[in-house]
Amino acid sequence: MLLSKLGSSDRKRSTRFAKAIVVVTSMATGTAIATNACNVESPEGTGGTDVTAGACGRGIIVVNSDYQSTNLSLVAIDGTVLSSSFLSSASTASGLSAPLGGDVVTPTQWQRGDEIVLLDRYPASVLTWVDVRSSTPTGQLSLATGFAANPRDYLLLNPTKAYVTRYQPNLAAGTGNHDEGSDIVVVDPLTRAVTTRLSLRSAMQDAPAVYYPYPDKMLRVGNEVAVLLGAYSSDFMSSASSRIVRIDPQDDRILEVVVLDGMHGCTELALSPSEDEIAVSCSGEFAGDSVATVAESGVVLVSAKDEWKERRRFPAAKFGLGPLGSGLAYASDTTVVFTTAGELTEAGDTKREDALLVVDTDSGQFEVALRSSAKPFTFGNVRCASRCAVCFVADASRSAGVVHRYEVNEMGFLGERQEIIVDRTIGLPPRHLGWF
Amino acid sequence: MLLLGNAGHYIRPPTLGELYGTSPTVRGTPTLVAENGQNLDAGVRLSKEGQTSTDLAAHLEAFVFSRWVNDLIAYQRTSFGVIRPFNVGSARFVGIEIATRAVWLNHLRHDLTVTLLDPRDTTDGNALTNDILPFQSRMMLSNRFEVFSEPAWSALRLDRAAIALRLQHRSSRFADPAGLIVIDAHTTFDVEESMDFFDRSLSVRLALRNLFDQPQFDTVGYPLPARSYHATFEAWF
């Protein structure tokens, strides 16, 4: 029927048909053009750096994040921005099979080699090796083994061996290799593979069975390794005292467990410049609340000479600024820099700001160096290089996000401050710092 | 030809789903506040009917619109792998919407709808370089071409029979406020067939969605089913 009608079309109708075809074709062409024009594109990275390491390494890696996506910047020791977008969540085209998520950190340890390691914690659970010069990812390793393992720290022991702490226990373990979680996995950085795992369950013998070890930061102390363990129930509603586990990396054997009695939610670990003392920062117990308890929070100093034992502690109540935050570093052998966490009212207004403090570990004298400018929970990591008398602090609120660079004076306290805007490419605020 | 315009002020309280969540991956935010804003639309509607049923009949609607919003309710991903609504301080939307329909020879029909959108976060003090709002495509297009017969086959009481090819396109969009995570553009083709019987009191519809098995994503970036088949039967009495 249709064909018969087409056959009987007169000239006028043919002209209309031609017009209709022209209109439809024009629309289709316009559509094709608009299709490309309307796509969105992520910004390009600014590459790596070939700066050579000095007495204090090459500088700091700044992790800028809004907890949804991440951008990494590189900053020299003198505060010069070496690369504002070294690698980011947009870097899928450069070889990442798993793009960076919103919960990325760097190891506590200095990373002096040609590659730096990134830990994409939760839920991705992926290690990523990146070439410093080209900013190209050279390898990735998933540590999920069937569950969101939440890797927290990476410690390179030798070219073929590294420790990685996995924070999360796997309550449904038994379906794959190394799938128990709440442990240390031994990784071969050359083959990018897990070789074995080290259970930390025995470090919890003094605590009720409901508490799991939640391994967090690690440090190399001489020939041994210090691992910080949180102790929580699987629903995080209650906790036990945190502890430091002393491990011999030659045979992956636990040598000693130092229980930090009454200190809960310990998350940060720092080594003194003379390497004979460890400082631990404890946030307290959250128990389902957004504000931790002050009574279980503080800074603990542990002697790391022959026998590891607690030397001194500074409860958070001493400072009167709330529980401790996520920053901790030695500015000198006798001064420790740390942060406290602020608080919001129920309406979401600022009740108490974050604070940056320095305490003299011999005299106990302390001073508040800085407070957050607008919102709490915006002070991030603290890193200090005593050899170069400098400290860096991540601040996500001041000037929409800066890294503070402090000169350290001869007393070990913080002196002149410089604000560095490190991420001019994307504009994410700095949260975490690492050495490279 | 008809010229149309509209100006208004609106308040949109958050829905129950936005407040308390709808699934394990789409969580709620109990502290959301109501969105409010002003909108301004203007457009033209053109129609041309043919002198006979086989002549070309065409219909066109074109509108420009703008919206200035405070506390816009939008979605964002969290580091826990779920999405959650949040209030954007202030936002501005400007766009064009075009819809056309053409029927020719009483057997061919073409429908095209295109929406071009410029969604921007205009919050004071926003330090991010990117200001395009997440999960908002800047172009959405639906293009449908149908061959139909009406009446189709009177002996079977078949009133109308049609087969159509539909192209749908959605341009790429950001999944995060910083503009680092991109949800790719996707273009899908569907084949649809419909038959109406007994004065349209009985309908049978068949559809083959995503003919070429292309990856596609929902509004907030979660993957949608690949090629799928659908059948619908309707009876009116």
XYZ file of C-alpha atoms in Angstrom:
673
model
C 0.000 0.000 0.000
C 2.840 2.324 0.915
C 4.724 1.576 -2.296
C 1.665 2.256 -4.386
C 1.285 5.651 -2.712
C 4.928 6.498 -3.311
C 4.478 5.621 -6.926
C 1.583 8.052 -7.294
C 3.294 10.999 -5.603
C 3.067 14.185 -7.569
C 5.841 16.794 -7.982
C 4.580 18.929 -5.076
C 4.706 16.052 -2.665
C 8.154 15.084 -3.893
C 9.355 18.584 -3.087
C 7.912 18.350 0.420
C 9.503 14.996 0.887
C 12.853 16.439 -0.167
C 12.400 19.268 2.326
C 11.577 16.797 5.056
C 14.686 14.781 4.241
C 16.799 17.941 4.367
C 15.339 18.859 7.764
C 15.883 15.396 9.221
C 19.427 15.181 7.810
C 20.250 18.624 9.181
C 18.945 17.625 12.561
C 20.955 14.417 12.509
C 24.105 16.321 11.535
C 23.486 18.896 14.222
C 22.931 16.097 16.656
C 26.236 14.464 15.778
C 28.092 17.745 16.237
C 26.341 18.490 19.505
C 27.028 14.988 20.753
C 30.769 15.573 20.783
C 30.491 19.136 21.992
C 28.381 18.152 24.978
C 30.696 15.478 26.369
C 32.724 16.319 29.452
C 36.471 15.856 29.817
C 38.690 15.588 32.872
C 41.737 17.854 33.175
C 45.143 16.598 32.072
C 47.801 15.782 34.669
C 50.931 17.891 35.107
C 53.370 14.951 35.101
C 56.132 13.857 37.433
C 59.431 15.333 38.529
C 63.106 14.544 38.022
C 64.235 16.475 41.086
C 66.981 14.579 42.937
C 66.825 13.645 46.595
C 68.644 15.818 49.121
C 69.260 15.288 52.809
C 65.508 15.163 53.403
C 64.479 13.334 50.269
C 62.764 15.019 47.359
C 59.756 16.461 49.149
C 56.201 15.591 50.086
C 53.341 13.926 48.275
C 50.103 15.764 48.972
C 46.870 13.805 48.677
C 44.070 16.242 47.820
C 40.627 14.748 48.208
C 36.959 15.382 48.854
C 36.591 11.658 49.689
C 34.988 11.076 46.284
C 37.963 11.617 44.015
C 41.643 12.255 44.542
C 44.434 14.368 43.085
C 48.076 13.999 44.089
C 50.537 16.893 44.088
C 54.294 16.924 44.639
C 55.952 19.666 46.694
C 59.688 20.177 47.262
C 61.161 20.572 50.738
C 61.511 24.322 50.171
C 57.773 24.581 49.410
C 58.018 24.765 45.617
C 55.167 22.952 43.867
C 56.829 20.368 41.592
C 53.614 19.019 40.088
C 50.111 20.109 40.996
C 48.425 17.068 39.432
C 50.903 14.198 39.512
C 48.166 11.560 39.365
C 44.423 11.733 39.922
C 41.175 9.806 39.745
C 41.030 10.956 36.128
C 44.218 9.065 35.238
C 42.564 6.016 33.696
C 44.202 6.536 30.319
C 47.693 6.242 31.749
C 47.541 2.556 32.595
C 45.402 2.271 35.697
C 43.055 -0.694 35.597
C 41.435 0.593 38.794
C 41.197 4.414 38.864
C 42.083 6.089 42.131
C 39.135 6.310 44.498
C 38.387 8.859 47.187
C 40.288 7.224 50.053
C 43.915 7.246 48.954
C 46.935 7.549 51.252
C 50.689 7.160 50.987
C 52.868 4.974 53.226
C 54.180 6.318 56.531
C 57.686 5.323 55.451
C 59.862 7.581 53.268
C 59.727 6.457 49.627
C 63.182 7.086 48.221
C 63.135 4.980 45.041
C 62.046 5.702 41.489
C 58.520 4.572 42.293
C 56.056 5.649 44.905
C 53.318 3.441 46.261
C 49.736 4.569 46.821
C 47.178 2.790 48.964
C 43.592 3.044 47.742
C 42.022 1.965 51.002
C 38.273 1.418 51.186
C 36.520 -0.153 49.392
C 39.000 -0.514 46.495
C 41.826 -2.171 48.492
C 44.405 -1.649 45.756
C 48.134 -0.868 45.799
C 49.394 1.262 42.908
C 53.044 1.776 41.984
C 53.764 5.008 40.096
C 56.955 6.174 38.387
C 58.029 9.480 39.945
C 59.520 10.947 36.764
C 56.762 10.146 34.297
C 53.819 9.863 36.727
C 52.919 6.650 34.898
C 51.433 3.798 36.924
C 53.755 0.805 36.610
C 51.656 -1.774 38.420
C 48.661 -2.471 40.599
C 47.842 -5.196 43.100
C 44.440 -5.885 44.581
C 44.547 -6.928 48.218
C 40.825 -7.466 48.448
C 40.970 -11.298 48.138
C 37.188 -11.485 48.235
C 36.462 -8.665 50.689
C 37.140 -4.957 51.154
C 40.449 -5.419 52.989
C 41.166 -1.717 53.539
C 45.006 -1.664 53.292
C 46.376 0.984 55.646
C 50.146 1.115 55.283
C 52.995 -0.211 53.141
C 56.508 -0.808 54.447
C 59.279 -1.755 52.031
C 61.753 -4.096 53.739
C 63.939 -5.061 50.787
C 63.518 -5.065 46.981
C 61.495 -8.280 47.071
C 59.621 -7.928 50.331
C 57.160 -5.436 51.753
C 54.570 -5.528 54.513
C 51.028 -4.254 53.978
C 48.606 -3.953 56.876
C 45.016 -4.933 56.120
C 42.662 -3.227 58.540
C 39.440 -5.106 57.961
C 38.742 -8.649 59.197
C 36.875 -10.932 56.818
C 34.006 -12.457 58.770
C 33.289 -14.871 55.905
C 36.844 -16.075 55.356
C 37.761 -19.453 53.939
C 36.857 -19.108 50.301
C 40.248 -18.039 48.951
C 43.931 -17.641 49.688
C 44.968 -15.086 52.284
C 41.351 -13.987 52.766
C 41.230 -13.745 56.587
C 42.037 -10.031 56.746
C 42.943 -8.132 59.923
C 46.561 -9.065 59.216
C 49.813 -8.201 57.496
C 50.278 -9.525 53.998
C 53.770 -9.964 52.646
C 54.054 -8.571 49.132
C 56.779 -9.017 46.530
C 57.070 -5.554 44.891
C 58.891 -6.993 41.888
C 56.231 -9.531 40.952
C 53.380 -7.452 42.426
C 52.058 -10.506 44.250
C 51.097 -11.561 47.775
C 53.478 -14.242 49.014
C 52.139 -14.960 52.493
C 50.285 -13.422 55.421
C 51.012 -12.826 59.064
C 48.120 -13.245 61.484
C 47.995 -10.758 64.338
C 45.325 -12.558 66.312
C 47.886 -13.627 68.925
C 48.508 -9.970 69.764
C 44.975 -9.798 71.188
C 45.330 -12.546 73.807
C 44.700 -10.217 76.740
C 41.487 -8.824 75.227
C 38.022 -10.438 75.030
C 37.500 -12.514 71.879
C 34.955 -10.005 70.548
C 37.798 -7.622 69.699
C 39.693 -7.997 66.438
C 43.124 -6.568 65.722
C 42.873 -3.674 63.266
C 46.457 -3.181 62.017
C 47.211 0.352 60.908
C 50.489 2.289 60.591
C 53.952 0.692 60.463
C 57.507 1.902 61.045
C 60.928 0.387 60.541
C 62.767 0.671 63.857
C 66.332 -0.539 63.401
C 66.067 -4.087 62.122
C 62.563 -4.530 63.448
C 59.084 -3.359 62.569
C 56.549 -1.584 64.774
C 52.896 -2.144 63.850
C 50.105 -0.152 65.465
C 46.964 -2.159 66.231
C 43.543 -0.756 66.980
C 41.235 -3.166 68.811
C 37.559 -2.979 67.908
C 34.479 -5.133 67.810
C 33.469 -5.955 64.244
C 30.672 -3.339 64.359
C 33.046 -0.643 65.771
C 30.620 -0.038 68.648
C 33.202 -0.869 71.313
C 36.955 -1.033 71.558
C 39.800 -2.302 73.722
C 43.231 -0.813 74.393
C 45.346 -0.267 71.306
C 48.816 -1.815 71.109
C 52.138 -1.829 69.306
C 53.363 -5.109 67.912
C 57.113 -5.580 67.539
C 57.968 -7.865 64.636
C 61.177 -9.414 63.364
C 60.865 -9.125 59.563
C 63.569 -11.758 58.984
C 61.208 -14.551 59.954
C 57.920 -12.606 60.261
C 57.749 -13.402 63.969
C 55.999 -11.363 66.666
C 58.595 -10.500 69.298
C 56.592 -8.430 71.718
C 53.242 -6.703 72.217
C 53.152 -3.366 74.031
C 49.601 -2.736 75.222
C 48.763 0.960 75.591
C 46.495 0.557 78.615
C 43.406 2.732 78.476
C 44.288 4.286 75.113
C 41.735 3.501 72.415
C 41.452 4.220 68.722
C 45.177 4.803 68.169
C 45.807 5.657 64.525
C 49.130 7.465 64.120
C 52.706 6.381 64.641
C 55.905 8.450 64.477
C 59.584 7.668 65.013
C 61.911 10.097 66.790
C 64.857 11.461 64.750
C 67.305 9.442 66.873
C 65.106 6.386 66.237
C 64.983 5.348 69.874
C 61.416 6.416 70.653
C 58.006 5.901 69.093
C 55.107 8.307 69.526
C 51.524 7.097 69.211
C 48.437 9.261 68.739
C 45.127 7.877 70.013
C 41.751 9.366 69.047
C 39.706 7.677 71.789
C 36.542 5.612 71.536
C 33.777 6.639 69.103
C 31.144 4.002 70.005
C 28.884 5.033 67.130
C 29.216 8.768 67.812
C 30.998 11.310 65.613
C 32.944 12.635 68.606
C 35.449 10.413 70.379
C 35.882 10.161 74.133
C 38.634 12.334 75.558
C 39.450 9.941 78.425
C 40.840 7.284 76.075
C 42.697 9.784 73.865
C 46.231 11.134 74.056
C 49.848 10.887 72.945
C 51.901 7.955 74.224
C 55.692 7.759 74.006
C 57.234 4.299 73.848
C 60.935 3.701 74.303
C 62.234 1.676 71.369
C 65.612 0.763 72.787
C 66.334 -2.824 73.876
C 63.049 -3.400 75.628
C 60.062 -1.540 74.232
C 58.012 0.028 77.005
C 55.865 3.068 77.614
C 57.959 6.040 78.701
C 55.388 8.776 79.091
C 51.888 9.747 78.053
C 50.055 13.024 77.537
C 46.300 12.512 77.929
C 44.142 14.657 75.635
C 42.479 16.128 78.739
C 45.776 17.875 79.545
C 45.396 20.078 76.475
C 41.668 20.798 76.851
C 41.079 20.818 73.101
C 39.190 17.585 72.595
C 40.415 14.203 71.395
C 43.425 13.856 69.132
C 43.186 14.070 65.355
C 45.085 12.415 62.534
C 48.396 14.316 62.589
C 51.540 13.265 64.474
C 55.263 13.860 63.885
C 58.499 14.529 65.741
C 59.739 18.066 65.072
C 62.873 17.237 67.077
C 63.971 14.530 69.498
C 62.148 16.314 72.309
C 59.125 17.877 70.615
C 56.107 16.223 69.048
C 53.642 17.996 66.733
C 50.075 16.696 66.647
C 46.502 17.750 65.943
C 43.273 17.626 67.918
C 39.850 17.126 66.340
C 37.151 19.776 66.619
C 33.443 19.309 67.071
C 30.204 20.362 65.396
C 26.935 21.283 67.037
C 23.824 19.273 66.151
C 22.911 22.058 63.719
C 26.224 21.583 61.944
C 27.912 24.745 63.206
C 31.435 24.799 64.594
C 31.517 24.119 68.314
C 35.282 23.645 68.564
C 37.985 24.056 65.934
C 40.757 21.609 65.145
C 44.074 22.612 66.685
C 47.746 22.080 65.893
C 49.880 21.659 69.004
C 53.520 21.129 69.893
C 54.503 19.470 73.164
C 57.926 19.271 74.765
C 58.184 15.612 75.702
C 60.587 16.268 78.575
C 58.940 19.236 80.288
C 55.367 18.658 79.139
C 55.154 22.302 78.104
C 52.932 22.764 75.072
C 51.675 25.496 72.784
C 48.866 25.804 70.247
C 50.421 26.729 66.911
C 47.276 27.013 64.771
C 43.515 26.458 64.766
C 41.333 25.525 61.814
C 39.862 28.592 60.152
C 36.235 27.695 59.549
C 35.229 24.094 59.913
C 36.510 21.317 62.165
C 37.807 17.987 60.849
C 39.916 19.836 58.282
C 43.435 19.426 59.700
C 45.004 16.376 58.089
C 48.439 14.847 58.283
C 51.568 16.349 59.809
C 55.039 15.479 58.477
C 58.321 16.787 59.883
C 61.925 16.421 58.715
C 64.038 17.328 61.721
C 67.241 17.198 59.683
C 65.937 20.063 57.558
C 64.084 21.723 60.469
C 60.795 21.814 58.613
C 57.239 20.562 59.166
C 54.270 20.353 56.792
C 50.602 20.334 57.823
C 47.598 19.633 55.576
C 44.750 22.112 56.118
C 41.591 21.575 54.046
C 39.772 24.711 55.177
C 42.113 27.716 55.130
C 42.048 29.528 51.745
C 40.021 26.570 50.394
C 42.890 24.216 51.146
C 46.592 24.789 51.777
C 49.658 22.998 53.050
C 51.390 24.894 55.845
C 55.166 24.807 55.782
C 56.733 25.581 59.148
C 60.331 26.342 59.983
C 61.270 24.497 63.180
C 63.231 26.652 65.642
C 66.162 25.544 67.795
C 63.777 24.696 70.665
C 61.957 22.270 68.368
C 58.810 24.426 68.272
C 57.108 25.706 65.128
C 58.324 29.047 63.831
C 57.630 30.919 60.609
C 54.673 29.617 58.608
C 54.159 29.651 54.848
C 50.854 28.759 53.162
C 51.241 26.735 49.967
C 48.375 26.240 47.536
C 49.409 22.955 45.975
C 46.430 22.030 43.797
C 45.726 24.828 41.350
C 44.715 22.396 38.609
C 41.663 20.770 40.155
C 41.103 22.571 43.441
C 40.662 19.662 45.841
C 41.695 20.297 49.456
C 44.797 18.595 50.929
C 44.155 15.808 53.444
C 47.142 13.525 53.630
C 50.916 13.919 53.337
C 53.722 11.478 52.618
C 57.461 11.686 51.990
C 59.146 10.821 48.707
C 2.193 29.393 15.848
C 1.973 29.847 19.577
C 4.379 31.740 21.818
C 4.596 30.539 25.417
C 6.331 31.806 28.543
C 6.496 31.002 32.214
C 8.132 32.548 35.278
C 7.935 31.099 38.741
C 9.303 30.500 42.182
C 9.308 27.031 43.659
C 10.130 25.114 46.812
C 10.876 21.405 46.648
C 11.086 19.529 49.954
C 13.335 16.445 49.901
C 11.526 13.181 49.204
C 11.388 10.327 51.699
C 13.885 8.426 49.566
C 16.281 11.358 49.570
C 15.979 11.690 53.337
C 16.226 8.040 54.313
C 17.503 6.164 51.254
C 15.981 3.757 48.790
C 18.478 0.883 48.649
C 21.813 -0.281 50.077
C 23.608 1.725 47.402
C 21.367 4.796 47.330
C 21.475 6.169 50.852
C 19.559 9.037 52.356
C 20.648 12.240 54.061
C 18.323 13.143 56.960
C 19.750 16.665 57.232
C 18.734 17.714 53.689
C 16.898 21.023 53.484
C 14.279 22.014 50.912
C 15.481 23.217 47.529
C 14.120 26.547 46.301
C 14.586 28.669 43.255
C 13.283 30.742 40.375
C 12.647 29.541 36.875
C 12.069 31.291 33.564
C 10.950 29.516 30.364
C 10.037 30.811 26.921
C 9.183 28.899 23.810
C 7.371 28.547 20.547
C 4.997 25.858 19.288
C 4.486 25.418 15.538
C 2.088 23.025 13.836
C 1.358 22.350 10.186
C -1.313 19.900 9.154
C -1.510 18.564 5.587
C -4.525 19.111 3.364
C -5.001 15.366 3.067
C -4.057 12.532 5.375
C -1.094 11.649 3.144
C 0.405 15.134 3.169
C 3.325 15.964 5.383
C 2.168 17.053 8.859
C 4.746 18.552 11.172
C 4.880 19.776 14.764
C 7.690 21.634 16.486
C 8.196 22.819 20.063
C 11.295 24.731 21.098
C 11.852 26.117 24.577
C 14.694 27.851 26.334
C 14.710 27.565 30.097
C 16.760 28.737 33.025
C 16.647 27.969 36.706
C 18.490 29.534 39.617
C 18.490 27.221 42.620
C 19.462 27.479 46.255
C 20.190 24.284 48.193
C 19.813 22.171 45.074
C 19.303 18.507 45.979
C 21.914 16.593 43.988
C 23.704 13.263 44.399
C 27.330 12.427 45.076
C 29.323 9.269 45.588
C 30.894 8.616 48.956
C 34.153 6.811 49.654
C 32.090 3.824 50.826
C 30.925 3.125 47.274
C 27.367 4.377 47.696
C 25.619 7.513 46.541
C 23.953 10.004 48.804
C 22.057 13.270 48.186
C 23.435 16.569 49.358
C 22.518 20.240 49.139
C 24.505 22.281 46.630
C 24.795 25.840 47.961
C 23.584 27.420 44.739
C 23.291 26.285 41.154
C 22.244 27.573 37.762
C 20.697 25.634 34.898
C 20.301 26.985 31.377
C 19.042 24.846 28.543
C 17.124 24.308 25.337
C 14.528 21.646 24.713
C 13.343 20.815 21.214
C 10.646 18.334 20.242
C 9.573 17.615 16.679
C 7.108 15.238 15.090
C 6.506 14.603 11.396
C 3.934 12.279 9.822
C 3.958 11.640 6.085
C 1.951 9.519 3.698
C -0.045 8.293 6.676
C 2.575 5.568 7.142
C 5.794 7.224 8.284
C 6.354 8.989 11.565
C 9.431 10.622 13.023
C 9.818 11.922 16.617
C 12.875 13.746 17.848
C 13.485 15.228 21.301
C 16.720 16.915 22.286
C 17.633 18.559 25.566
C 20.777 20.630 25.835
C 21.679 21.601 29.389
C 24.349 23.701 31.060
C 24.259 22.768 34.790
C 26.651 24.814 36.923
C 27.525 24.937 40.597
C 27.573 28.643 41.451
C 28.254 28.307 45.181
C 30.341 31.161 46.586
C 33.817 30.055 47.641
C 33.774 26.849 45.610
C 37.488 26.228 45.055
C 37.074 23.502 42.467
C 38.109 24.318 38.915
C 35.202 22.294 37.597
C 31.746 23.774 38.140
C 29.670 21.344 36.076
C 27.312 19.532 38.434
C 27.860 15.780 38.817
C 25.487 13.219 37.287
C 24.063 15.742 34.813
C 24.455 15.025 31.093
C 24.665 18.116 28.939
C 22.785 16.463 26.112
C 20.015 13.896 25.947
C 18.477 12.840 22.666
C 15.745 10.472 21.590
C 15.179 9.898 17.878
C 12.380 7.540 16.809
C 11.406 6.510 13.305
C 8.210 4.505 12.836
C 6.484 2.793 9.929
C 2.818 2.213 10.654
C -0.415 1.215 9.051
C -3.749 2.409 10.345
C -6.094 0.645 9.825
C -3.878 -2.349 9.307
C -5.912 -5.495 8.668
C -9.655 -5.140 9.159
C -10.328 -8.880 8.830
C -8.303 -9.433 12.011
C -9.773 -6.339 13.688
C -6.206 -5.026 13.723
C -6.589 -1.256 14.057
C -2.985 -0.237 13.991
C 0.338 -2.012 13.422
C 3.718 -0.328 13.725
C 7.394 -1.074 13.865
C 9.892 1.526 15.049
C 13.588 2.086 15.541
C 14.568 4.336 18.444
C 17.993 5.893 19.004
C 18.736 7.245 22.471
C 21.874 9.130 23.325
C 23.159 10.529 26.572
C 26.391 12.525 26.593
C 29.111 11.746 29.109
C 28.843 13.215 32.596
C 30.943 13.668 35.700
C 30.448 11.428 38.720
C 32.175 13.756 41.170
C 32.161 17.497 41.873
C 35.866 17.799 40.977
C 35.212 16.534 37.458
C 37.759 13.707 37.589
C 35.517 10.667 37.182
C 33.652 10.492 33.884
C 30.669 8.263 33.154
C 30.983 7.591 29.445
C 28.433 8.711 26.882
C 26.153 5.971 25.659
C 24.060 5.479 22.571
C 21.510 2.696 22.324
C 19.128 1.482 19.648
C 15.766 -0.131 20.407
C 13.384 -1.923 18.082
C 9.704 -1.647 19.006
C 6.667 -3.327 17.538
C 3.042 -2.679 18.474
C -0.367 -3.968 17.409
C -3.760 -2.639 18.537
C -6.899 -4.762 18.096
C -10.652 -4.434 18.618
C -10.985 -0.649 18.595
C -7.732 -0.437 20.570
C -9.153 -2.351 23.507
C -6.374 -4.934 23.104
C -2.696 -4.102 22.626
C 0.378 -6.233 22.114
C 3.803 -4.635 22.288
C 7.214 -6.196 21.783
C 10.539 -4.463 22.262
C 14.184 -5.281 21.851
C 16.111 -2.801 23.992
C 19.777 -2.004 23.459
C 19.989 -3.819 20.132
C 23.801 -3.644 19.869
C 24.435 -4.556 23.518
C 26.169 -1.297 24.380
C 27.160 -0.497 27.983
C 24.712 1.952 29.526
C 24.315 3.610 32.893
C 21.485 5.009 34.950
C 21.127 8.587 36.165
C 23.769 8.224 38.841
C 26.175 5.981 36.970
C 25.260 2.434 37.902
C 25.275 -0.057 35.023
C 21.970 -0.921 33.379
C 21.025 -4.264 31.830
C 22.540 -5.122 28.460
C 20.393 -6.258 25.518
C 16.916 -7.170 26.763
C 13.562 -8.301 25.409
C 10.195 -7.034 26.549
C 6.611 -8.045 25.819
C 3.483 -6.227 26.992
C -0.154 -7.207 26.670
C -2.918 -4.730 27.558
C -6.669 -5.179 27.611
C -9.103 -2.284 28.172
C -12.710 -2.884 29.153
